[in-house]
PDB file of C-alpha atoms in Angstrom:
ATOM      1  CA  MET A   1    -202.346  86.244-119.926  1.00  0.00           C
ATOM      2  CA  GLU A   2    -205.918  87.266-119.520  1.00  0.00           C
ATOM      3  CA  THR A   3    -206.958  88.951-116.332  1.00  0.00           C
ATOM      4  CA  ARG A   4    -210.327  87.617-115.331  1.00  0.00           C
ATOM      5  CA  VAL A   5    -212.852  90.261-114.463  1.00  0.00           C
ATOM      6  CA  THR A   6    -214.282  89.163-111.174  1.00  0.00           C
ATOM      7  CA  GLY A   7    -216.477  92.033-110.274  1.00  0.00           C
ATOM      8  CA  LYS A   8    -216.753  95.733-110.416  1.00  0.00           C
ATOM      9  CA  LEU A   9    -215.828  97.736-107.399  1.00  0.00           C
ATOM     10  CA  LYS A  10    -218.514 100.235-106.495  1.00  0.00           C
ATOM     11  CA  VAL A  11    -217.845 103.201-104.278  1.00  0.00           C
ATOM     12  CA  ALA A  12    -220.592 105.468-103.007  1.00  0.00           C
ATOM     13  CA  ALA A  13    -221.315 107.845-100.181  1.00  0.00           C
ATOM     14  CA  ALA A  14    -223.238 106.390 -97.278  1.00  0.00           C
ATOM     15  CA  GLY A  15    -225.235 108.573 -94.931  1.00  0.00           C
ATOM     16  CA  ASP A  16    -223.628 111.868 -94.043  1.00  0.00           C
ATOM     17  CA  ARG A  17    -220.330 110.570 -92.727  1.00  0.00           C
ATOM     18  CA  GLY A  18    -219.567 107.423 -94.668  1.00  0.00           C
ATOM     19  CA  VAL A  19    -218.233 105.878 -97.807  1.00  0.00           C
ATOM     20  CA  VAL A  20    -219.245 102.364 -98.844  1.00  0.00           C
ATOM     21  CA  MET A  21    -217.374 100.004-101.162  1.00  0.00           C
ATOM     22  CA  THR A  22    -218.824  96.801-102.584  1.00  0.00           C
ATOM     23  CA  ARG A  23    -217.163  94.112-104.654  1.00  0.00           C
ATOM     24  CA  GLU A  24    -217.595  90.458-105.540  1.00  0.00           C
ATOM     25  CA  PHE A  25    -214.917  87.787-105.340  1.00  0.00           C
ATOM     26  CA  HIS A  26    -215.042  84.357-106.920  1.00  0.00           C
ATOM     27  CA  ALA A  27    -214.075  82.522-103.759  1.00  0.00           C
ATOM     28  CA  PRO A  28    -215.744  81.184-100.653  1.00  0.00           C
ATOM     29  CA  ARG A  29    -215.929  83.713 -97.874  1.00  0.00           C
ATOM     30  CA  THR A  30    -213.789  81.592 -95.566  1.00  0.00           C
ATOM     31  CA  LEU A  31    -210.904  82.236 -97.969  1.00  0.00           C
ATOM     32  CA  VAL A  32    -211.682  85.933 -98.339  1.00  0.00           C
ATOM     33  CA  TYR A  33    -211.770  86.255 -94.567  1.00  0.00           C
ATOM     34  CA  LYS A  34    -208.473  84.392 -94.331  1.00  0.00           C
ATOM     35  CA  ALA A  35    -206.916  86.772 -96.867  1.00  0.00           C
ATOM     36  CA  PHE A  36    -208.119  89.735 -94.806  1.00  0.00           C
ATOM     37  CA  THR A  37    -206.924  88.488 -91.435  1.00  0.00           C
ATOM     38  CA  THR A  38    -203.690  86.535 -92.030  1.00  0.00           C
ATOM     39  CA  PRO A  39    -200.698  88.936 -91.942  1.00  0.00           C
ATOM     40  CA  ASP A  40    -198.613  87.030 -94.517  1.00  0.00           C
ATOM     41  CA  LEU A  41    -201.546  87.039 -96.923  1.00  0.00           C
ATOM     42  CA  VAL A  42    -202.562  90.651 -96.260  1.00  0.00           C
ATOM     43  CA  LYS A  43    -199.005  91.731 -97.118  1.00  0.00           C
ATOM     44  CA  ARG A  44    -199.370  90.134-100.527  1.00  0.00           C
ATOM     45  CA  TRP A  45    -202.376  92.090-101.700  1.00  0.00           C
ATOM     46  CA  LEU A  46    -202.588  95.245 -99.584  1.00  0.00           C
ATOM     47  CA  ALA A  47    -199.234  96.198-100.995  1.00  0.00           C
ATOM     48  CA  GLY A  48    -200.017  99.759-101.937  1.00  0.00           C
ATOM     49  CA  PRO A  49    -198.504 101.601-104.877  1.00  0.00           C
ATOM     50  CA  GLU A  50    -195.676 100.427-107.066  1.00  0.00           C
ATOM     51  CA  GLY A  51    -192.317 100.673-105.361  1.00  0.00           C
ATOM     52  CA  TRP A  52    -193.958 100.363-101.961  1.00  0.00           C
ATOM     53  CA  THR A  53    -193.790  97.359 -99.685  1.00  0.00           C
ATOM     54  CA  MET A  54    -195.954  96.496 -96.750  1.00  0.00           C
ATOM     55  CA  THR A  55    -193.336  96.223 -94.037  1.00  0.00           C
ATOM     56  CA  VAL A  56    -195.484  95.704 -90.957  1.00  0.00           C
ATOM     57  CA  CYS A  57    -198.735  93.816 -90.658  1.00  0.00           C
ATOM     58  CA  ASP A  58    -199.625  92.988 -87.068  1.00  0.00           C
ATOM     59  CA  ILE A  59    -203.065  91.575 -86.407  1.00  0.00           C
ATOM     60  CA  ASP A  60    -204.334  90.663 -82.953  1.00  0.00           C
ATOM     61  CA  LEU A  61    -207.663  89.328 -84.096  1.00  0.00           C
ATOM     62  CA  GLN A  62    -209.860  89.615 -81.039  1.00  0.00           C
ATOM     63  CA  THR A  63    -212.290  92.147 -79.677  1.00  0.00           C
ATOM     64  CA  GLY A  64    -210.192  94.871 -78.066  1.00  0.00           C
ATOM     65  CA  GLY A  65    -207.111  93.646 -79.919  1.00  0.00           C
ATOM     66  CA  SER A  66    -205.253  96.038 -82.175  1.00  0.00           C
ATOM     67  CA  TYR A  67    -203.814  95.972 -85.646  1.00  0.00           C
ATOM     68  CA  ARG A  68    -200.976  97.899 -87.214  1.00  0.00           C
ATOM     69  CA  TYR A  69    -200.115  98.364 -90.898  1.00  0.00           C
ATOM     70  CA  GLU A  70    -196.996 100.073 -92.238  1.00  0.00           C
ATOM     71  CA  TRP A  71    -195.741 100.642 -95.758  1.00  0.00           C
ATOM     72  CA  LYS A  72    -192.369 101.828 -96.938  1.00  0.00           C
ATOM     73  CA  LYS A  73    -191.263 103.262-100.229  1.00  0.00           C
ATOM     74  CA  ASP A  74    -188.200 101.271-101.246  1.00  0.00           C
ATOM     75  CA  GLU A  75    -186.482 104.143-103.041  1.00  0.00           C
ATOM     76  CA  THR A  76    -186.872 106.980-100.571  1.00  0.00           C
ATOM     77  CA  GLY A  77    -187.604 105.258 -97.301  1.00  0.00           C
ATOM     78  CA  GLU A  78    -190.806 107.258 -97.053  1.00  0.00           C
ATOM     79  CA  GLU A  79    -193.231 105.635 -94.620  1.00  0.00           C
ATOM     80  CA  LEU A  80    -196.948 105.466 -94.139  1.00  0.00           C
ATOM     81  CA  GLY A  81    -198.600 103.879 -91.155  1.00  0.00           C
ATOM     82  CA  MET A  82    -202.022 103.309 -89.737  1.00  0.00           C
ATOM     83  CA  GLY A  83    -203.746 101.178 -87.164  1.00  0.00           C
ATOM     84  CA  GLY A  84    -206.675 100.700 -84.900  1.00  0.00           C
ATOM     85  CA  VAL A  85    -208.596  98.476 -82.549  1.00  0.00           C
ATOM     86  CA  TYR A  86    -211.055  95.671 -83.268  1.00  0.00           C
ATOM     87  CA  LYS A  87    -214.470  96.461 -81.856  1.00  0.00           C
ATOM     88  CA  GLU A  88    -216.363  93.448 -83.125  1.00  0.00           C
ATOM     89  CA  ILE A  89    -215.365  90.194 -84.815  1.00  0.00           C
ATOM     90  CA  VAL A  90    -217.674  87.561 -86.271  1.00  0.00           C
ATOM     91  CA  PRO A  91    -215.393  85.015 -88.001  1.00  0.00           C
ATOM     92  CA  ASN A  92    -215.939  84.826 -91.777  1.00  0.00           C
ATOM     93  CA  GLU A  93    -218.705  87.398 -91.556  1.00  0.00           C
ATOM     94  CA  ARG A  94    -217.936  90.733 -90.041  1.00  0.00           C
ATOM     95  CA  ILE A  95    -215.098  92.833 -88.689  1.00  0.00           C
ATOM     96  CA  VAL A  96    -215.590  96.250 -87.125  1.00  0.00           C
ATOM     97  CA  ALA A  97    -212.438  98.204 -86.352  1.00  0.00           C
ATOM     98  CA  THR A  98    -211.305 101.742 -85.756  1.00  0.00           C
ATOM     99  CA  GLU A  99    -208.877 103.294 -88.213  1.00  0.00           C
ATOM    100  CA  LYS A 100    -206.395 106.071 -87.734  1.00  0.00           C
ATOM    101  CA  PHE A 101    -203.538 107.168 -89.956  1.00  0.00           C
ATOM    102  CA  ASP A 102    -200.299 108.335 -88.314  1.00  0.00           C
ATOM    103  CA  MET A 103    -200.206 111.289 -90.590  1.00  0.00           C
ATOM    104  CA  SER A 104    -203.421 113.061 -89.822  1.00  0.00           C
ATOM    105  CA  TRP A 105    -204.778 113.912 -93.216  1.00  0.00           C
ATOM    106  CA  TYR A 106    -208.256 114.131 -91.791  1.00  0.00           C
ATOM    107  CA  PRO A 107    -209.378 115.103 -88.286  1.00  0.00           C
ATOM    108  CA  GLY A 108    -210.051 112.259 -85.881  1.00  0.00           C
ATOM    109  CA  GLY A 109    -210.484 108.796 -87.256  1.00  0.00           C
ATOM    110  CA  ALA A 110    -212.976 106.420 -88.715  1.00  0.00           C
ATOM    111  CA  VAL A 111    -214.717 103.143 -88.041  1.00  0.00           C
ATOM    112  CA  VAL A 112    -214.411 100.510 -90.756  1.00  0.00           C
ATOM    113  CA  THR A 113    -216.961  97.721 -91.061  1.00  0.00           C
ATOM    114  CA  THR A 114    -216.023  94.812 -93.302  1.00  0.00           C
ATOM    115  CA  ALA A 115    -218.957  92.510 -94.080  1.00  0.00           C
ATOM    116  CA  LEU A 116    -218.780  89.290 -96.097  1.00  0.00           C
ATOM    117  CA  SER A 117    -221.707  87.364 -97.527  1.00  0.00           C
ATOM    118  CA  GLU A 118    -221.581  84.320 -99.793  1.00  0.00           C
ATOM    119  CA  LYS A 119    -223.942  83.030-102.442  1.00  0.00           C
ATOM    120  CA  GLY A 120    -223.155  80.259-104.894  1.00  0.00           C
ATOM    121  CA  GLY A 121    -219.429  80.383-104.293  1.00  0.00           C
ATOM    122  CA  ILE A 122    -219.276  84.145-104.826  1.00  0.00           C
ATOM    123  CA  THR A 123    -218.420  86.334-101.874  1.00  0.00           C
ATOM    124  CA  THR A 124    -219.664  89.902-101.679  1.00  0.00           C
ATOM    125  CA  LEU A 125    -217.514  92.264 -99.696  1.00  0.00           C
ATOM    126  CA  GLU A 126    -219.047  95.420 -98.316  1.00  0.00           C
ATOM    127  CA  THR A 127    -216.724  97.841 -96.601  1.00  0.00           C
ATOM    128  CA  THR A 128    -218.220 100.863 -94.905  1.00  0.00           C
ATOM    129  CA  VAL A 129    -215.944 103.620 -93.669  1.00  0.00           C
ATOM    130  CA  THR A 130    -217.691 105.947 -91.257  1.00  0.00           C
ATOM    131  CA  TYR A 131    -215.696 109.016 -90.372  1.00  0.00           C
ATOM    132  CA  ASP A 132    -215.952 110.389 -86.847  1.00  0.00           C
ATOM    133  CA  THR A 133    -217.439 113.627 -88.044  1.00  0.00           C
ATOM    134  CA  LYS A 134    -219.018 115.105 -91.135  1.00  0.00           C
ATOM    135  CA  GLU A 135    -216.080 117.488 -91.156  1.00  0.00           C
ATOM    136  CA  ALA A 136    -213.700 114.551 -91.361  1.00  0.00           C
ATOM    137  CA  ARG A 137    -215.371 113.203 -94.459  1.00  0.00           C
ATOM    138  CA  GLU A 138    -215.365 116.670 -95.940  1.00  0.00           C
ATOM    139  CA  ALA A 139    -211.670 116.894 -95.208  1.00  0.00           C
ATOM    140  CA  VAL A 140    -211.082 113.526 -96.828  1.00  0.00           C
ATOM    141  CA  LEU A 141    -213.058 114.536 -99.867  1.00  0.00           C
ATOM    142  CA  ARG A 142    -211.178 117.793-100.058  1.00  0.00           C
ATOM    143  CA  SER A 143    -207.789 116.424 -99.157  1.00  0.00           C
ATOM    144  CA  PRO A 144    -205.261 118.539-101.001  1.00  0.00           C
ATOM    145  CA  MET A 145    -203.268 117.053-103.825  1.00  0.00           C
ATOM    146  CA  ASP A 146    -200.042 117.241-101.894  1.00  0.00           C
ATOM    147  CA  THR A 147    -200.774 114.838 -99.047  1.00  0.00           C
ATOM    148  CA  GLY A 148    -198.931 111.568 -98.879  1.00  0.00           C
ATOM    149  CA  VAL A 149    -202.117 109.589 -99.283  1.00  0.00           C
ATOM    150  CA  GLU A 150    -203.017 111.610-102.314  1.00  0.00           C
ATOM    151  CA  ALA A 151    -199.620 110.872-103.742  1.00  0.00           C
ATOM    152  CA  SER A 152    -200.086 107.196-102.995  1.00  0.00           C
ATOM    153  CA  TYR A 153    -203.357 107.167-104.854  1.00  0.00           C
ATOM    154  CA  ALA A 154    -201.780 108.910-107.777  1.00  0.00           C
ATOM    155  CA  ARG A 155    -199.063 106.269-107.880  1.00  0.00           C
ATOM    156  CA  LEU A 156    -201.679 103.579-107.560  1.00  0.00           C
ATOM    157  CA  GLU A 157    -203.429 104.931-110.583  1.00  0.00           C
ATOM    158  CA  LYS A 158    -200.282 104.363-112.585  1.00  0.00           C
ATOM    159  CA  LEU A 159    -200.443 100.763-111.513  1.00  0.00           C
ATOM    160  CA  LEU A 160    -203.775 100.284-113.195  1.00  0.00           C
ATOM    161  CA  THR A 161    -202.141  99.791-116.532  1.00  0.00           C
ATOM    162  CA  THR A 162    -199.964  97.009-115.186  1.00  0.00           C
ATOM    163  CA  ASP A 163    -200.952  93.551-116.238  1.00  0.00           C
ATOM    164  CA  LEU A 164    -201.379  91.690-113.003  1.00  0.00           C
ATOM    165  CA  ALA A 165    -201.918  88.284-114.501  1.00  0.00           C
TER     166      ALA A 165
ATOM    167  CA  MET B   1    -208.477 133.677-106.367  1.00  0.00           C
ATOM    168  CA  GLY B   2    -210.979 135.773-108.305  1.00  0.00           C
ATOM    169  CA  TYR B   3    -214.454 134.834-109.373  1.00  0.00           C
ATOM    170  CA  THR B   4    -215.327 131.892-111.499  1.00  0.00           C
ATOM    171  CA  HIS B   5    -218.460 131.489-113.554  1.00  0.00           C
ATOM    172  CA  SER B   6    -219.788 129.402-110.712  1.00  0.00           C
ATOM    173  CA  THR B   7    -223.399 129.875-109.732  1.00  0.00           C
ATOM    174  CA  ARG B   8    -222.749 128.704-106.198  1.00  0.00           C
ATOM    175  CA  THR B   9    -224.102 130.886-103.463  1.00  0.00           C
ATOM    176  CA  HIS B  10    -222.266 129.053-100.688  1.00  0.00           C
ATOM    177  CA  ALA B  11    -218.577 129.302-100.003  1.00  0.00           C
ATOM    178  CA  LYS B  12    -218.388 125.604-100.792  1.00  0.00           C
ATOM    179  CA  PRO B  13    -220.691 123.025-102.292  1.00  0.00           C
ATOM    180  CA  ASP B  14    -222.608 120.819 -99.908  1.00  0.00           C
ATOM    181  CA  LEU B  15    -220.773 117.551-100.370  1.00  0.00           C
ATOM    182  CA  ASP B  16    -223.356 115.650 -98.397  1.00  0.00           C
ATOM    183  CA  ALA B  17    -226.074 116.796-100.767  1.00  0.00           C
ATOM    184  CA  ILE B  18    -223.847 115.950-103.721  1.00  0.00           C
ATOM    185  CA  PHE B  19    -223.159 112.446-102.475  1.00  0.00           C
ATOM    186  CA  ALA B  20    -226.752 111.813-101.522  1.00  0.00           C
ATOM    187  CA  ALA B  21    -227.793 112.961-104.991  1.00  0.00           C
ATOM    188  CA  LEU B  22    -225.271 110.666-106.648  1.00  0.00           C
ATOM    189  CA  ALA B  23    -226.177 107.673-104.506  1.00  0.00           C
ATOM    190  CA  ASP B  24    -229.193 106.981-106.729  1.00  0.00           C
ATOM    191  CA  PRO B  25    -228.635 105.030-109.985  1.00  0.00           C
ATOM    192  CA  THR B  26    -231.339 106.915-111.915  1.00  0.00           C
ATOM    193  CA  ARG B  27    -229.805 110.237-110.952  1.00  0.00           C
ATOM    194  CA  ARG B  28    -226.383 108.975-111.952  1.00  0.00           C
ATOM    195  CA  ALA B  29    -227.839 107.994-115.317  1.00  0.00           C
ATOM    196  CA  ILE B  30    -229.371 111.466-115.714  1.00  0.00           C
ATOM    197  CA  VAL B  31    -226.006 112.986-114.880  1.00  0.00           C
ATOM    198  CA  ALA B  32    -224.327 110.713-117.447  1.00  0.00           C
ATOM    199  CA  ARG B  33    -226.860 111.790-120.075  1.00  0.00           C
ATOM    200  CA  LEU B  34    -226.337 115.488-119.270  1.00  0.00           C
ATOM    201  CA  ALA B  35    -222.590 115.000-119.514  1.00  0.00           C
ATOM    202  CA  GLU B  36    -223.186 114.599-123.268  1.00  0.00           C
ATOM    203  CA  GLY B  37    -224.956 117.946-123.469  1.00  0.00           C
ATOM    204  CA  GLU B  38    -227.927 119.848-122.096  1.00  0.00           C
ATOM    205  CA  ALA B  39    -231.423 118.413-122.411  1.00  0.00           C
ATOM    206  CA  THR B  40    -234.994 119.358-121.669  1.00  0.00           C
ATOM    207  CA  VAL B  41    -237.044 117.374-119.183  1.00  0.00           C
ATOM    208  CA  ALA B  42    -239.001 115.901-122.106  1.00  0.00           C
ATOM    209  CA  GLU B  43    -235.744 114.740-123.707  1.00  0.00           C
ATOM    210  CA  LEU B  44    -234.617 113.219-120.434  1.00  0.00           C
ATOM    211  CA  VAL B  45    -237.847 111.310-119.942  1.00  0.00           C
ATOM    212  CA  GLU B  46    -237.443 109.402-123.222  1.00  0.00           C
ATOM    213  CA  PRO B  47    -234.506 107.073-122.492  1.00  0.00           C
ATOM    214  CA  PHE B  48    -235.519 106.497-118.889  1.00  0.00           C
ATOM    215  CA  ALA B  49    -238.948 104.959-119.377  1.00  0.00           C
ATOM    216  CA  MET B  50    -240.123 106.968-116.396  1.00  0.00           C
ATOM    217  CA  SER B  51    -242.914 109.434-115.891  1.00  0.00           C
ATOM    218  CA  GLN B  52    -242.106 113.111-116.274  1.00  0.00           C
ATOM    219  CA  PRO B  53    -242.943 113.853-112.608  1.00  0.00           C
ATOM    220  CA  ALA B  54    -240.551 111.101-111.518  1.00  0.00           C
ATOM    221  CA  VAL B  55    -237.741 112.540-113.638  1.00  0.00           C
ATOM    222  CA  SER B  56    -238.553 116.053-112.400  1.00  0.00           C
ATOM    223  CA  LYS B  57    -238.304 114.856-108.823  1.00  0.00           C
ATOM    224  CA  HIS B  58    -234.839 113.442-109.473  1.00  0.00           C
ATOM    225  CA  LEU B  59    -233.847 116.663-111.208  1.00  0.00           C
ATOM    226  CA  LYS B  60    -234.885 118.696-108.164  1.00  0.00           C
ATOM    227  CA  VAL B  61    -232.555 116.633-105.977  1.00  0.00           C
ATOM    228  CA  LEU B  62    -229.730 117.184-108.471  1.00  0.00           C
ATOM    229  CA  GLU B  63    -230.534 120.910-108.629  1.00  0.00           C
ATOM    230  CA  ARG B  64    -230.515 121.271-104.852  1.00  0.00           C
ATOM    231  CA  ALA B  65    -227.095 119.658-104.760  1.00  0.00           C
ATOM    232  CA  GLY B  66    -225.889 122.185-107.311  1.00  0.00           C
ATOM    233  CA  LEU B  67    -225.172 119.458-109.849  1.00  0.00           C
ATOM    234  CA  VAL B  68    -227.738 120.625-112.381  1.00  0.00           C
ATOM    235  CA  SER B  69    -228.888 124.104-113.351  1.00  0.00           C
ATOM    236  CA  ARG B  70    -231.899 125.061-115.454  1.00  0.00           C
ATOM    237  CA  GLY B  71    -231.814 127.432-118.392  1.00  0.00           C
ATOM    238  CA  ARG B  72    -233.778 130.689-118.370  1.00  0.00           C
ATOM    239  CA  ASP B  73    -235.701 129.934-121.546  1.00  0.00           C
ATOM    240  CA  ALA B  74    -239.192 129.716-120.074  1.00  0.00           C
ATOM    241  CA  GLN B  75    -240.400 127.306-122.720  1.00  0.00           C
ATOM    242  CA  ARG B  76    -237.633 124.741-122.620  1.00  0.00           C
ATOM    243  CA  ARG B  77    -235.748 125.317-119.389  1.00  0.00           C
ATOM    244  CA  PRO B  78    -232.948 123.008-120.531  1.00  0.00           C
ATOM    245  CA  CYS B  79    -231.046 121.123-117.837  1.00  0.00           C
ATOM    246  CA  ARG B  80    -227.333 121.672-117.752  1.00  0.00           C
ATOM    247  CA  LEU B  81    -224.725 119.785-115.810  1.00  0.00           C
ATOM    248  CA  GLU B  82    -222.716 121.922-113.379  1.00  0.00           C
ATOM    249  CA  ALA B  83    -219.359 120.330-113.722  1.00  0.00           C
ATOM    250  CA  GLN B  84    -217.529 121.711-110.736  1.00  0.00           C
ATOM    251  CA  PRO B  85    -219.234 120.087-107.746  1.00  0.00           C
ATOM    252  CA  LEU B  86    -219.574 116.878-109.699  1.00  0.00           C
ATOM    253  CA  ALA B  87    -215.932 116.821-110.655  1.00  0.00           C
ATOM    254  CA  GLN B  88    -214.913 117.353-107.079  1.00  0.00           C
ATOM    255  CA  ALA B  89    -217.006 114.514-105.739  1.00  0.00           C
ATOM    256  CA  ASN B  90    -216.308 112.167-108.609  1.00  0.00           C
ATOM    257  CA  GLN B  91    -212.607 112.790-108.654  1.00  0.00           C
ATOM    258  CA  TRP B  92    -212.248 111.737-105.085  1.00  0.00           C
ATOM    259  CA  LEU B  93    -214.515 108.690-105.316  1.00  0.00           C
ATOM    260  CA  GLU B  94    -212.798 107.578-108.478  1.00  0.00           C
ATOM    261  CA  ARG B  95    -209.342 107.863-106.926  1.00  0.00           C
ATOM    262  CA  TYR B  96    -210.559 105.917-103.942  1.00  0.00           C
ATOM    263  CA  ARG B  97    -212.102 103.321-106.225  1.00  0.00           C
ATOM    264  CA  LYS B  98    -209.016 102.908-108.356  1.00  0.00           C
ATOM    265  CA  ALA B  99    -206.697 102.618-105.400  1.00  0.00           C
ATOM    266  CA  TRP B 100    -208.791  99.868-103.924  1.00  0.00           C
ATOM    267  CA  GLU B 101    -209.490  98.150-107.209  1.00  0.00           C
ATOM    268  CA  GLN B 102    -205.756  97.760-107.530  1.00  0.00           C
ATOM    269  CA  ASN B 103    -205.516  96.031-104.183  1.00  0.00           C
ATOM    270  CA  PHE B 104    -208.544  93.883-104.935  1.00  0.00           C
ATOM    271  CA  ALA B 105    -207.141  92.786-108.281  1.00  0.00           C
ATOM    272  CA  ARG B 106    -204.172  91.418-106.370  1.00  0.00           C
ATOM    273  CA  LEU B 107    -206.538  89.832-103.899  1.00  0.00           C
ATOM    274  CA  ASP B 108    -208.325  88.072-106.779  1.00  0.00           C
ATOM    275  CA  LEU B 109    -205.085  86.410-107.796  1.00  0.00           C
ATOM    276  CA  LEU B 110    -204.276  85.448-104.239  1.00  0.00           C
ATOM    277  CA  LEU B 111    -207.730  83.906-103.790  1.00  0.00           C
ATOM    278  CA  GLU B 112    -207.248  81.849-106.955  1.00  0.00           C
ATOM    279  CA  GLU B 113    -204.046  80.488-105.413  1.00  0.00           C
ATOM    280  CA  LEU B 114    -205.727  79.742-102.108  1.00  0.00           C
ATOM    281  CA  LYS B 115    -208.576  77.978-103.891  1.00  0.00           C
ATOM    282  CA  ALA B 116    -206.115  75.832-105.820  1.00  0.00           C
ATOM    283  CA  GLU B 117    -204.310  74.962-102.604  1.00  0.00           C
ATOM    284  CA  ASP B 118    -207.547  73.975-100.953  1.00  0.00           C
ATOM    285  CA  SER B 119    -208.679  71.752-103.774  1.00  0.00           C
ATOM    286  CA  ARG B 120    -205.640  69.568-104.268  1.00  0.00           C
ATOM    287  CA  PRO B 121    -203.581  67.402-101.975  1.00  0.00           C
ATOM    288  CA  LYS B 122    -200.428  69.265-101.221  1.00  0.00           C
ATOM    289  CA  THR B 123    -196.961  68.616 -99.906  1.00  0.00           C
ATOM    290  CA  VAL B 124    -196.303  66.817 -96.665  1.00  0.00           C
ATOM    291  CA  LYS B 125    -196.139  70.171 -94.928  1.00  0.00           C
ATOM    292  CA  THR B 126    -199.728  71.119 -95.529  1.00  0.00           C
ATOM    293  CA  ARG B 127    -201.272  67.702 -95.636  1.00  0.00           C
ATOM    294  CA  GLN B 128    -203.213  66.874 -92.555  1.00  0.00           C
ATOM    295  CA  LYS B 129    -201.616  64.169 -90.575  1.00  0.00           C
ATOM    296  CA  ARG B 130    -203.885  61.239 -90.408  1.00  0.00           C
ATOM    297  CA  ARG B 131    -204.250  59.645 -87.078  1.00  0.00           C
ATOM    298  CA  ASN B 132    -203.496  55.993 -87.211  1.00  0.00           C
ATOM    299  CA  HIS B 133    -206.287  54.838 -85.054  1.00  0.00           C
ATOM    300  CA  LYS B 134    -206.779  51.192 -85.530  1.00  0.00           C
ATOM    301  CA  LYS B 135    -210.152  49.798 -84.805  1.00  0.00           C
ATOM    302  CA  TYR B 136    -209.009  46.433 -83.590  1.00  0.00           C
TER     303      TYR B 136
END
């Protein structure tokens, strides 16, 4: 099976406290938004590294509502959790939410802005993560190789060779 | 830890300066070129179809971020890539990128499924119930 290349993910620093990710999807933004906000759908793609399962995905999609994500490693029972509160919601367009990991691998938290725009059936996603402090971003950038998140990323990298199609 | 060959004067590189420097596509291209080996400003100007002052300006930003150093040879002053701060910044961004690309690749497949569902009549469960409103 051929995996269709749908768009290159770009990651860059934004301002002095942020990181911005952009990517295109070949789907109307109503569907992309649905995939981002429907727990059963989120569980299917935000699965994390191989051998991990998204065990909890609670989404109370309203301003002031909270969300909670948890993953579990099937083999060891190791867990990773994070959550936050929705600060702003514009259906199919924009979600602003706070983000905090249970395991504090960086000081404080971050605010994540997810913006969707559509042109000719192609949806552009722009996710901006703004850390609470410059120090937090520094800590993220310098996060030691032995943190759980680091390990997750390493395992994710292994996944890259997997044929998803 | 001992000393490295590093030319850094600070205890740590200024990541903000590094990221700001790398946020520009021309500067990323210069960095990519220097990754192949050192080059003079004149050599850098060639592939970029830019004026020498414009390239020099970009180089200054890269120098300030500690990403590029200049040779001592007064005539040529070749530009050299300083690998360490770059590696640090790139390593992290690349890990971040790969982790998310993995998720997004799965999202691509899911979206294909959702599109297919939307575009064809489905089972009774998902079909909209039509109201039998008779007009007479």
